[in-house]
Short mmCIF file of C-alpha atoms and ligand atoms in Angstrom, two decimals:
data_model
loop_
_atom_site.label_atom_id
_atom_site.label_comp_id
_atom_site.label_asym_id
_atom_site.label_seq_id
_atom_site.Cartn_x
_atom_site.Cartn_y
_atom_site.Cartn_z
CA MET A 203 93.30 100.27 111.47
CA THR A 204 95.95 102.52 109.96
CA GLY A 205 99.66 102.21 110.91
CA GLY A 206 101.67 99.27 112.02
CA VAL A 207 103.05 96.30 109.83
CA ASP A 208 100.39 93.94 108.22
CA ARG A 209 101.28 90.42 109.34
CA PRO A 210 101.66 87.82 106.29
CA GLY A 211 98.56 85.47 106.01
CA ARG A 212 97.98 82.15 104.19
CA GLU A 213 94.98 83.02 102.07
CA GLY A 214 97.02 83.97 99.04
CA ARG A 215 99.53 81.22 99.21
CA SER A 216 98.24 79.30 96.14
CA LEU A 217 97.99 83.07 94.44
CA ARG A 218 101.94 84.04 93.00
CA LEU A 219 101.83 87.38 92.04
CA GLY A 220 105.64 87.59 92.21
CA ARG A 221 107.62 90.85 92.59
CA LEU A 222 104.90 93.75 92.69
CA ALA A 223 105.45 97.43 91.98
CA VAL A 224 103.14 99.76 93.05
CA ILE A 225 103.34 103.12 91.27
CA GLY A 226 101.32 105.88 93.58
CA VAL A 227 101.69 104.55 97.15
CA GLY A 228 98.78 106.37 98.70
CA LEU A 229 95.29 105.57 100.26
CA ILE A 230 94.42 102.91 97.57
CA GLY A 231 97.88 101.76 96.33
CA GLY A 232 99.15 101.62 99.63
CA SER A 233 96.14 99.59 101.08
CA LEU A 234 96.25 96.99 98.24
CA ALA A 235 99.93 96.49 98.76
CA ARG A 236 99.27 95.89 102.78
CA ALA A 237 96.54 93.65 101.85
CA LEU A 238 98.19 91.66 99.43
CA ARG A 239 101.28 91.39 101.53
CA ALA A 240 99.03 90.46 104.33
CA ALA A 241 97.62 87.70 101.96
CA GLY A 242 101.25 86.31 101.45
CA CYS A 243 101.06 86.33 97.54
CA VAL A 244 103.83 88.77 96.81
CA GLU A 245 107.40 88.38 97.08
CA ARG A 246 108.75 91.91 97.39
CA ILE A 247 107.03 95.36 96.63
CA THR A 248 108.74 98.40 95.23
CA GLY A 249 106.98 101.57 95.60
CA ILE A 250 107.22 104.48 93.08
CA GLY A 251 106.23 108.07 93.73
CA ARG A 252 107.46 111.68 93.51
CA SER A 253 107.68 112.66 97.39
CA ALA A 254 110.35 110.79 99.32
CA GLU A 255 108.59 111.52 102.61
CA ASN A 256 105.57 109.62 101.55
CA LEU A 257 107.72 106.83 100.38
CA ARG A 258 109.77 106.77 103.45
CA THR A 259 106.55 106.57 105.27
CA ALA A 260 105.21 103.67 103.19
CA GLU A 261 108.67 101.85 103.97
CA ARG A 262 108.45 102.67 107.59
CA LEU A 263 104.97 101.08 108.02
CA GLY A 264 106.06 97.95 106.06
CA ILE A 265 103.89 98.68 103.18
CA ILE A 266 106.83 98.72 100.72
CA ASP A 267 110.55 97.15 100.72
CA ASP A 268 112.04 99.58 98.70
CA TRP A 269 111.17 102.51 96.65
CA SER A 270 112.19 104.76 93.57
CA HIS A 271 111.16 108.02 92.04
CA ASP A 272 111.85 106.58 88.65
CA VAL A 273 109.16 104.35 87.03
CA ALA A 274 112.19 102.40 85.52
CA ALA A 275 111.97 100.85 89.15
CA VAL A 276 109.19 98.26 87.60
CA GLU A 277 111.84 96.53 85.53
CA GLY A 278 111.88 93.34 87.61
CA ALA A 279 108.15 93.33 88.73
CA ASP A 280 105.67 90.54 87.67
CA THR A 281 102.64 92.45 88.39
CA ILE A 282 102.35 96.15 88.41
CA VAL A 283 99.88 98.47 90.03
CA VAL A 284 99.22 101.82 88.47
CA ALA A 285 97.37 104.05 91.64
CA VAL A 286 98.13 107.43 90.50
CA PRO A 287 95.75 110.24 89.94
CA MET A 288 94.28 110.08 86.29
CA GLY A 289 96.03 113.37 85.22
CA ALA A 290 99.51 111.41 85.54
CA TYR A 291 98.51 108.58 83.28
CA ASP A 292 100.48 109.88 80.29
CA GLN A 293 103.38 110.23 82.09
CA VAL A 294 103.28 107.02 83.79
CA PHE A 295 102.27 104.65 80.77
CA SER A 296 104.92 106.05 78.43
CA ALA A 297 107.38 105.26 81.04
CA LEU A 298 105.79 101.66 81.49
CA GLU A 299 106.39 100.95 77.65
CA LEU A 300 110.01 101.63 78.24
CA HIS A 301 110.68 99.59 81.48
CA ALA A 302 107.90 97.11 82.17
CA ARG A 303 108.91 93.30 81.42
CA SER A 304 106.82 92.24 78.25
CA ASP A 305 105.40 89.50 80.42
CA ALA A 306 104.44 91.54 83.26
CA VAL A 307 100.73 92.00 84.10
CA ILE A 308 99.61 95.61 84.60
CA THR A 309 96.64 96.86 86.18
CA ASP A 310 95.21 100.30 87.64
CA VAL A 311 92.59 101.23 90.40
CA GLY A 312 91.90 104.92 88.48
CA SER A 313 88.46 106.12 88.80
CA THR A 314 87.84 106.77 84.75
CA LYS A 315 88.00 103.72 82.94
CA GLN A 316 87.88 104.76 79.22
CA HIS A 317 90.93 107.31 79.79
CA ALA A 318 92.93 104.39 81.52
CA LEU A 319 92.14 102.27 78.19
CA ASP A 320 92.87 104.93 75.97
CA THR A 321 96.22 105.92 77.66
CA ALA A 322 97.18 102.04 77.89
CA ALA A 323 96.48 101.53 74.18
CA ARG A 324 98.47 104.86 73.20
CA TYR A 325 101.64 104.07 74.81
CA LEU A 326 101.71 100.40 75.15
CA THR A 327 102.87 97.84 72.16
CA ALA A 328 101.06 95.00 74.21
CA PRO A 329 97.91 96.61 75.62
CA GLY A 330 96.53 92.88 76.11
CA ARG A 331 98.87 92.78 79.08
CA PHE A 332 96.92 95.68 81.00
CA VAL A 333 93.57 94.83 82.72
CA ALA A 334 91.76 98.00 83.88
CA GLY A 335 89.80 98.26 87.26
CA HIS A 336 88.41 100.44 89.76
CA PRO A 337 87.79 99.47 93.26
CA ILE A 338 84.44 101.11 94.56
CA ALA A 339 86.22 101.62 98.13
CA GLY A 340 87.98 104.52 99.63
CA THR A 341 88.03 107.47 102.24
CA GLU A 342 88.41 111.16 101.89
CA ASP A 343 91.91 110.95 103.06
CA SER A 344 95.16 110.76 100.78
CA GLY A 345 98.61 109.12 101.11
CA ALA A 346 100.17 106.03 102.35
CA ALA A 347 99.66 106.94 105.91
CA ALA A 348 95.96 106.82 105.29
CA SER A 349 96.15 103.19 103.78
CA PHE A 350 94.92 100.28 105.70
CA VAL A 351 94.81 96.64 105.26
CA GLY A 352 90.94 96.36 105.06
CA LEU A 353 90.13 98.80 102.80
CA PHE A 354 88.69 96.23 99.86
CA ARG A 355 87.31 93.76 102.09
CA GLY A 356 83.28 93.29 100.78
CA ALA A 357 84.14 96.06 98.21
CA THR A 358 83.10 95.56 94.65
CA VAL A 359 85.80 95.93 92.14
CA VAL A 360 84.68 96.85 88.70
CA LEU A 361 87.09 95.38 85.97
CA THR A 362 86.94 96.90 82.40
CA PRO A 363 89.44 94.77 80.09
CA GLY A 364 89.75 96.07 76.70
CA ALA A 365 88.84 94.03 73.37
CA ALA A 366 92.57 92.73 73.12
CA VAL A 367 93.31 91.70 76.74
CA GLU A 368 94.95 88.37 77.62
CA GLN A 369 92.63 86.00 79.57
CA GLU A 370 95.77 84.80 81.64
CA ALA A 371 96.15 88.50 82.71
CA VAL A 372 92.42 88.95 83.63
CA ARG A 373 92.55 85.80 85.81
CA ARG A 374 95.47 87.26 87.67
CA VAL A 375 94.05 90.46 88.11
CA GLU A 376 90.63 89.03 89.22
CA ALA A 377 92.28 86.68 91.86
CA MET A 378 94.20 89.56 93.06
CA TRP A 379 90.99 91.50 94.06
CA ARG A 380 89.36 88.19 95.23
CA VAL A 381 92.32 87.53 97.72
CA VAL A 382 91.96 90.93 99.44
CA GLY A 383 88.35 90.30 100.04
CA ALA A 384 86.77 92.09 97.16
CA SER A 385 84.50 91.09 94.49
CA PRO A 386 85.56 91.82 91.03
CA CYS A 387 82.92 92.26 88.30
CA PHE A 388 83.19 93.18 84.58
CA MET A 389 81.85 96.35 82.64
CA ASP A 390 82.20 97.94 79.73
CA ALA A 391 84.41 101.06 80.33
CA ALA A 392 82.16 103.60 79.08
CA GLU A 393 79.29 102.05 80.88
CA HIS A 394 81.52 102.28 84.02
CA ASP A 395 81.98 106.23 83.50
CA ARG A 396 78.35 106.86 82.90
CA LEU A 397 77.48 105.12 85.98
CA MET A 398 80.30 106.46 88.19
CA ALA A 399 79.45 110.18 86.82
CA ALA A 400 76.01 109.90 88.77
CA VAL A 401 77.03 107.88 91.61
CA SER A 402 80.26 109.38 92.32
CA HIS A 403 81.67 111.99 90.35
CA LEU A 404 78.41 114.05 90.77
CA PRO A 405 78.07 113.91 94.47
CA HIS A 406 81.83 115.11 94.93
CA LEU A 407 81.34 117.94 92.63
CA ALA A 408 78.00 118.90 94.51
CA ALA A 409 79.75 118.55 97.83
CA PHE A 410 82.63 121.11 96.67
CA ALA A 411 79.79 123.20 95.43
CA ILE A 412 77.69 123.25 98.37
CA VAL A 413 80.66 124.46 100.78
CA ASN A 414 81.58 127.17 98.09
CA ALA A 415 77.99 128.58 97.73
CA VAL A 416 77.50 128.60 101.58
CA THR A 417 80.82 130.14 102.24
CA ALA A 418 80.95 132.58 99.22
CA GLU A 419 80.32 135.44 101.23
CA GLY A 420 83.95 135.06 103.04
CA ARG A 421 82.60 134.52 106.44
CA ALA A 422 83.25 130.73 106.41
CA PRO A 423 84.41 130.18 110.02
CA GLU A 424 81.69 132.14 111.54
CA MET A 425 78.95 130.51 109.28
CA LEU A 426 80.47 127.01 109.78
CA ARG A 427 80.20 127.56 113.74
CA PHE A 428 76.43 126.93 113.09
CA ALA A 429 76.75 124.00 110.72
CA ALA A 430 75.60 120.60 112.24
CA GLY A 431 75.28 116.89 111.68
CA GLY A 432 73.82 117.29 108.12
CA PHE A 433 76.30 119.71 106.81
CA ARG A 434 79.24 117.44 107.84
CA ASP A 435 77.63 114.41 106.40
CA PHE A 436 76.72 115.90 103.25
CA THR A 437 80.14 117.68 102.72
CA ARG A 438 82.47 114.77 104.14
CA ILE A 439 83.84 114.06 100.56
CA ALA A 440 84.67 117.73 100.04
CA SER A 441 87.94 117.17 102.00
CA SER A 442 88.94 114.53 99.21
CA SER A 443 91.98 115.52 97.14
CA PRO A 444 91.23 118.22 94.90
CA THR A 445 93.97 117.40 92.46
CA MET A 446 92.55 113.54 92.11
CA TRP A 447 89.21 115.11 91.72
CA ARG A 448 90.08 117.62 89.00
CA ASP A 449 91.54 114.82 87.31
CA ILE A 450 88.37 112.59 87.46
CA ALA A 451 86.10 115.60 86.12
CA LEU A 452 88.51 116.17 82.99
CA THR A 453 88.74 112.76 82.10
CA ASN A 454 84.96 112.04 82.49
CA ARG A 455 83.85 115.21 80.94
CA GLU A 456 80.96 114.19 78.83
CA ALA A 457 79.14 111.82 81.42
CA LEU A 458 79.67 114.12 84.01
CA VAL A 459 78.36 117.17 82.05
CA ALA A 460 75.34 115.28 81.59
CA GLN A 461 74.97 114.72 85.26
CA ILE A 462 75.39 118.43 86.16
CA ASP A 463 72.67 119.37 83.60
CA ALA A 464 70.51 116.72 85.33
CA LEU A 465 71.10 118.29 88.86
CA GLN A 466 70.72 121.76 87.53
CA ALA A 467 67.48 120.62 86.00
CA GLN A 468 66.41 119.42 89.68
CA LEU A 469 67.32 122.48 91.31
CA THR A 470 65.68 124.65 88.77
CA GLY A 471 62.41 122.49 89.42
CA MET A 472 62.90 123.06 93.01
CA ARG A 473 63.89 126.73 92.74
CA GLN A 474 60.62 127.54 90.97
CA ALA A 475 58.44 125.45 93.41
CA VAL A 476 60.16 127.58 96.24
CA VAL A 477 59.56 130.92 94.23
CA GLU A 478 55.94 129.91 93.66
CA GLY A 479 55.38 128.67 97.01
CA ASP A 480 54.61 125.28 95.55
CA GLY A 481 54.66 123.19 98.74
CA ALA A 482 52.77 120.23 97.11
CA ARG A 483 55.48 120.10 94.32
CA LEU A 484 58.26 120.42 96.65
CA ALA A 485 56.86 117.66 99.13
CA ALA A 486 56.45 115.40 95.94
CA LEU A 487 60.10 116.07 94.97
CA PHE A 488 61.44 115.26 98.22
CA GLN A 489 59.36 112.20 98.60
CA CYS A 490 60.66 110.95 95.48
CA ALA A 491 64.08 111.19 96.56
CA LYS A 492 63.46 109.79 100.20
CA ARG A 493 61.76 106.66 98.82
CA VAL A 494 64.65 106.04 96.22
CA ARG A 495 67.31 106.36 99.05
CA ASP A 496 65.36 104.57 101.68
CA ASP A 497 64.86 101.49 99.12
CA TRP A 498 68.71 101.53 98.24
CA LEU A 499 69.43 101.71 102.31
CA HIS A 500 67.13 98.85 102.88
CA ARG A 501 68.39 96.69 100.12
CA SER A 502 72.02 97.37 101.01
CA ASP A 503 71.62 96.46 104.57
CA SER A 504 69.48 93.15 103.91
P1 NAP B 72 96.37 109.50 96.93
O1 NAP B 72 96.14 108.87 98.28
O2 NAP B 72 96.74 110.82 97.00
O3 NAP B 72 97.30 108.59 96.29
C1 NAP B 72 98.00 108.78 95.00
C2 NAP B 72 99.46 108.54 94.93
O4 NAP B 72 100.17 108.92 93.50
C3 NAP B 72 100.08 109.46 95.79
O5 NAP B 72 101.09 108.90 96.88
C4 NAP B 72 101.16 110.55 94.89
O6 NAP B 72 102.64 110.29 95.55
C5 NAP B 72 101.22 109.42 93.75
N1 NAP B 72 101.61 110.41 92.22
C6 NAP B 72 100.88 111.31 92.01
N2 NAP B 72 101.50 111.54 90.96
C7 NAP B 72 102.46 110.72 90.46
C8 NAP B 72 103.30 110.67 89.47
N3 NAP B 72 103.15 111.71 88.37
N4 NAP B 72 104.06 109.65 89.30
C9 NAP B 72 104.19 108.63 90.25
N5 NAP B 72 103.18 108.77 91.56
C10 NAP B 72 102.42 109.98 91.58
O7 NAP B 72 95.27 109.06 95.96
P2 NAP B 72 94.38 107.71 95.82
O8 NAP B 72 92.81 107.97 96.62
O9 NAP B 72 95.05 106.71 96.49
O10 NAP B 72 93.83 107.53 94.32
C11 NAP B 72 94.82 107.00 93.64
C12 NAP B 72 93.81 106.24 92.25
O11 NAP B 72 92.92 106.01 92.86
C13 NAP B 72 93.47 107.76 91.67
O12 NAP B 72 93.59 107.47 90.16
C14 NAP B 72 91.81 107.67 92.03
O13 NAP B 72 90.91 108.05 91.16
C15 NAP B 72 91.65 106.04 92.35
N6 NAP B 72 90.81 105.95 93.27
C16 NAP B 72 90.56 106.46 94.39
C17 NAP B 72 89.71 106.36 95.25
C18 NAP B 72 89.32 106.97 96.64
O14 NAP B 72 88.22 106.91 97.14
N7 NAP B 72 90.47 107.82 97.18
C19 NAP B 72 88.63 105.04 95.24
C20 NAP B 72 88.71 104.39 94.25
C21 NAP B 72 89.71 104.73 93.12
P3 NAP B 72 103.35 111.71 95.43
O15 NAP B 72 102.88 113.01 95.16
O16 NAP B 72 104.43 111.74 96.47
O17 NAP B 72 103.98 111.23 94.15
#
């Protein structure tokens, strides 16, 4: 599904996003640019980022029409998508305040929403034009070359607009996600962050921790020769971008720490059952988890 130029389609002809600027043409920004172009609802796409190599790749793949290292290149854009790691938000939003047109709609795809809203409020004199969003879709790969046109088809996108948001901006961003095949829903930013700490951020931390724990003796290649499908499945997300996950952890500290505590409590309970040889307790803990996961899979398949 990756590579190649995505052909313009008809679906988005009634939606006019005008000139689009994507700051951060990686997996998410690149996939959104591809899908919006394929839907035929953008005139021209400008990519903004740091590495010329990534931006050249994006241009060669037809994801963007032109590019710049400077956020000032958003000046002509009607719609601006911020798709950089959370740690770059201060730098990007302070530049947007200087260079974005006052009638441009700004949205983002970042994984922690209170930080996005707080940063927009800190820098933008018109925060009502900013509609915060988070597509619940992705892979463990990064960069423009990893992007693909169908990433958001069937995905849920959580929108967490702030209190001062302009309804016309919300409608544009909602329509943007619908046109790429996603289903937008609305949520309070703090609630989003608590939820994501549990179902996304903690699992990533756990995957990183498991790999480190198992390989702590410095015999990683030797030990991993014996790792099979279970280890591979469980640790797939430990191949995700370390920078991105560092930033997510640091911009959702309170909720994530609560989830780390919950995991530690689980592990402590399991450790105690193992130490005491309490098979009944262990089986009950495993059975409880199996029931919840099986029910979830059953419901998401039907
Ligand atoms: P990615 O593939 O690494 O893309 C991020 C892009 O941002 C890169 O192309 C990078 O290019 C650029 N960038 C980094 N710092 C920048 C800066 N200071 N100024 C301008 N550009 C900068 O990461 P991604 O997976 O697309 O993630 C992007 C955002 O989406 C993150 O906020 C993440 O939390 C969120 N998100 C990710 C997923 C997922 O599963 N991956 C899912 C939902 C949401 P250069 O390094 O060349 O500048």
